[in-house]
């Protein structure tokens, strides 16, 4: 959902009248077209909830059929429309209303994203839903009482967690995360996000896991299972093809059936079948001409009937256009809820455009969600999560997920007691996570400077003091408040003083330069000065490298970024590059753990780093284009009618680079270690697939320090029937911590389901007949062993029917069949 006001680490930011008016316009324009957006004049506040009626069927005691029969039509409509959104700091009446009086009912958890309606007389409580993907997002203070604060842990962002390639670790993070959801009295967490990294400029890529659906699906499933082990729910999002922020409320994404199935829906399919999340959140955009929240093909035919999803579907906040179409499509809960939606549904019931039976289906799913919820089960909550223990989990997860991109001549790890010259704003001002709904009210953030100091490294004092002064002065220039979906302000890098730089190079043992990037909801990144380094950053790196290399001293670059950045043009100036992504509130400690060698880096890239932005397929067409004659709505949030066409088809990320022989800067699956690993012979259980086939390989730590290795299994499939990528990831595993000389055998299982491609002509998943090559290695390019097996005849794994087809044929990129 959109973040509608900036979070302050200690208090909610005050709203200016201008911002209030802008927000009112923003949300008013999000109402269904032609619908009434104002509550009737002189509507009284809602009466206090009544006690359960004597003899009335009670949820959990009576059958759902009996409860449905006791609900009035108005109550049923209330249950499928949320209670509105009333962020703190906004006067009553400034926002488009939910149902009359909803804003008068005190929130259970101030700062949560939304609530469902209660029907007290039937024992149906209200549910509380909260953002976000990297930590529970709530208000730091409640009411006007600033004497007590409520903080949550800021965990590493999803892209960093995916770089661990460790589902057990991600599950552990989920368990800790879910305990905070439970302890704050929240019923459903609006996470994880799991859209595909289609392009490195995606504004919310930090919230998402990978360019590969197998990684994204299994990471999301581990996270969901961890969170829901606490008896709370999740909402996997944004379903589907929310791969850009550009005009997201009016963007039509045109995608072929095969690309949808194999790339953009496959991760969701894995997560649904592996974890059965309590809820799924539909996305803002249109998919092949229909809003996803209004698509029966997507939400019912595919999600429920084909995949077997058992839970509830909710809209993204203010998403979609037609409330009645959403319910009929299988979108059960409209969030955050508008009075206009209530009126539209009541009108449709009266006219016959919506049947009572359909409404009962939606209401039943809401009630099934309520039955599972902590609120219904009356689970006690303290609003005092185990922040210290959870911070330790965040630190471990960040350290074990960071990716060592470069390490020439053993520049890392840093020897104990080294004197460090710290350059770059982000060395002192860590970017813990992204903005928007991914933001977290946390008690503190550990910078790299603090982390290194805690690890026993001495920073160059004059340099640190200069940066402290620079940051104070530049922060004082920033606006006191930010716009609704404004990006985080960028503080310019401090220019290097020649004398001070020379002094630092002489007095310190090593230079560490941190380059930071922030991104967030509501806008995509830019190629210039975002994907690429700014002129100031280039100059700083060049000067630092020259000064320290003249003294035969090393230069380490740390990347504190939520998305991919260009590295090829400058990496040779650095002796080592550590990709820390956005590591959460314990980031400085986690960085120091890796830089010192306390934690041996074992992360691998779950997304490709191209040499240049132009190497990304259809880079110039991203994120889309305005439609002819498009005019804007009342504000930038609503955007303008636009479209984008996924002409690259299935050739996303490494599938493109490997198939079309485009060399990346750092390939998918790449990552270095402070030790080395060797691979034994790849053993297949049989020469021919008969139900399943297993692949086993022994991995040995051949170096001098303990470490973990991520092993990746790719398959090259026959292409006589369909053109296919050169390789596709089918499985992965991470070893335990192996001591020098220690080995571990990893075993992977492949079935026809894993091998199948989606054949649009047959409308089926089919594993084609022919020779399959299994390639196992340390990255998509560092293949260590290979073996082949046969599929004697084509296997139809699953039949479908024509679903989600584009309105007109799409001319896609093609690889020649072999």
Phi, psi and omega in degrees: 000162179286140170281125189256359172200150185286138177275134174261146182298342182234338182206154175296141179289138178292152180259133176275158178304321180300316182291326177298315180296320179297320180293320179299317178295320182300309185283329177299322182285350178275354180287157177305141183301135176077000183270156178290134182247359179246144174288154178303145179299146175059032176287126181289155175297151181297138180292154177304150181301137180277153175292157179307134181289140180299125178084351180288140178298138183250135179302132180095338177251315174273167176286160177298326179297320179292321178294317177301319181293334181273343180286138172283164177300317180298321180293321178298317180295321176302320184293335180261000177237125183296177186269014180087175184232122186226072182297149182298147179095000182246127181296151176302139177092352181280336184256150174305133193280151161281206178294147184308130177089350182299326182289348179273347183275121183302142177284141175291320181230095180304133181094354175292163189280333183181171182218155170261164181282149173261153168231088190298326185293340178250012177075026181257111180276166172282145175256147178249130181243139184222144167291164015199186191288339183242011180156151181297127183253110179222176176287141179286331175235161183239125186066227179249014183271098180268007180280345180227131182245155182234108184248156173235162179282132172269105181276166175301149180291164187299321181298323177290316179300320179297330180292348174287332186052033188231096183294330178295320178294316180295323175298319179298318176299317179300320179298314179296315180300312182296330177294328177286322174303312180296314185293337177270001178079025181266143182267319183225129174269130181276071183189163005272158168277139185214032175287159186280141172287082181287325184216141183295348181268003179303126186294334181249020180304328181298333179281345186252163192272313198197168170275354184245130183290334178292316176296311183300316183295315182285326175295315180297318180297318179296318179296313179299313181297323178294312180297311186287350173295345178271003180080022176239168185254168175231167175223101180288141190209167353255120191267099012208176181051042172270071186259008179203157179262347182307117177043043192299334181283342182227022182269130174258113178267121182257115187224141177290157179301319183292314179298320176303307186294315188277331185248302194272340177253342187298318179298317176299320180299315179298314182296318180297312185287334183270330187234344183044067178301154181298322182219161172236140178253123176286158186267174180285322195285168168274151175235113182050046171095351182235134174304135182302325181287352180243013186261107176296323177304314185285311192271338181244302184299316183271298188300312185271310188284318181275316186270342179079028178293135186253351190264205184256147173249132176239159176279159163289162190296117182068020182282156176082184189229324190233107184299320181292316177298325179296313179297318181293331179286340183111015175267103197277331185231122182262116187242149358281355178106130179232146175302323180299325178292319177301314181296320180295320181290316177300320178295321180292324176295320180292321182276346183093000179291337174232128182273150174302327180296318178295316179300321178297324177298313180296315181297321179301319180293324175298315180295323177296323175293316180301318182301329180276345194285153173300324180298317179292320182280000178056045177289128180291142176228151189250341190059022179227076181292166181279073188297323182293314179294320181290328176297324178295322176295317179299319180295314179299314183297319179296314183295320183280357181251344182296150187246123175274109184273329185211143178200079183280133174054036176062038179300327175240151004283161178285134177295150181300143175078008180297148173268124189244132171261115185261121180244157176095137180305319186291347174293333183249347185223075187301138171267099187287326182196185182274182181258181181081214182291351177275359182282159183221135171280102184247158183285332184198167172223126179271118178281167175298321178302316179292320180297316179294322178298318179294335179271003175094014178264140181264123179274151175293111189297312180301321179293315179298320179294322179295318178293322178299317179293317179299313183293321177299314182295318182287324178295327180294337180276347186286151176302146181290332176230160179243158177293175189302312181234033179293145174290160176299138181295144180259122177269125182297147178294145178286129178294142182283127173278127187303316181293315180294323179295317179296319179297319179295319180295327179282324186271336183261162178268335184205150173256136174237120182243120180258129176251124186248150176216138174238150175210172181184186185295142174100351180198150178266165179283171178244154177291309184283131176064017176221294170294319175265162176288151174285165178300321180295320179292318178299316180295317180298314180298315181298317181291318179295315180298316180297315183294316184281323178292331175296335178263011183058039180242155188273155175237124179247129176253132175248129178260110179253081190220152177270347182221175181292141175233160178287133182234338191298326186284342186232353189297333181291344176282345181256140175278331178214147176228122176250122176269105182264352186052216174248105198265012180083183190293336179266018187303318181298319176294318181295318176301315180296324177301319181282315182298328181275343184091359175302321172244123177284123182301133180224010177286153176226151183295129172260010178207145187280143171259106179286160176295315180216157182300327181297344178284346178286131182300132180055038181302319184292339182270352182275141005265000180151188182219152175289145175283150180306132179076010182296133175239150184281163173277207184286344185199172184290334180299317181288333177069199182229156178303125187214170175210157168218149184241126183276071186289343177286348177060234183276356186269074181250137176061224184299334177301322177287308186298321181285323184284319184260011172057046175256118185282125178275169173291311175221122188280163174305133179086001185279145173177138181265171181220167173276358174233184179233159181227145174242153183245138175277193181285137177283125181246125173259144185288339181200156177280348184224138178290125175223084184087298177207164177219139180251145177239129182235143178210143179262131178246130183237135173283106183262008182260204189248354179228158181293147180193171178242147179234134173270124180248131187241135179249119178248156177232134169257119186258158177295147186239018181293327182267312180233144169291140184220159176299157178302317177218154173221133177293131179241336181198160177205160178203153177242132179292166167287182178287109183264126173288160177308129181087348182278147181237158173216136177264126179254138182235132181240146178245132177241138175235175178299329177299319179294329186272344191287145170249160180269116180265107185294325180297317180275349186050055183202154170275122185228130169270109185292153175288151176136194183266128177249134178252123176268127179238124182243135181193190183266351175194179180293340177254332182270069180279128184262322184215153179215153176204160182239157171213167185247146165246107189298321180216154184302141181242119175275111185279317184204132176268149176227205170214174184295115181225142170059029182288143176296154183291334176219152181303144179254129176277107186258157170300138181228145172257144181295136175292148182246000000 
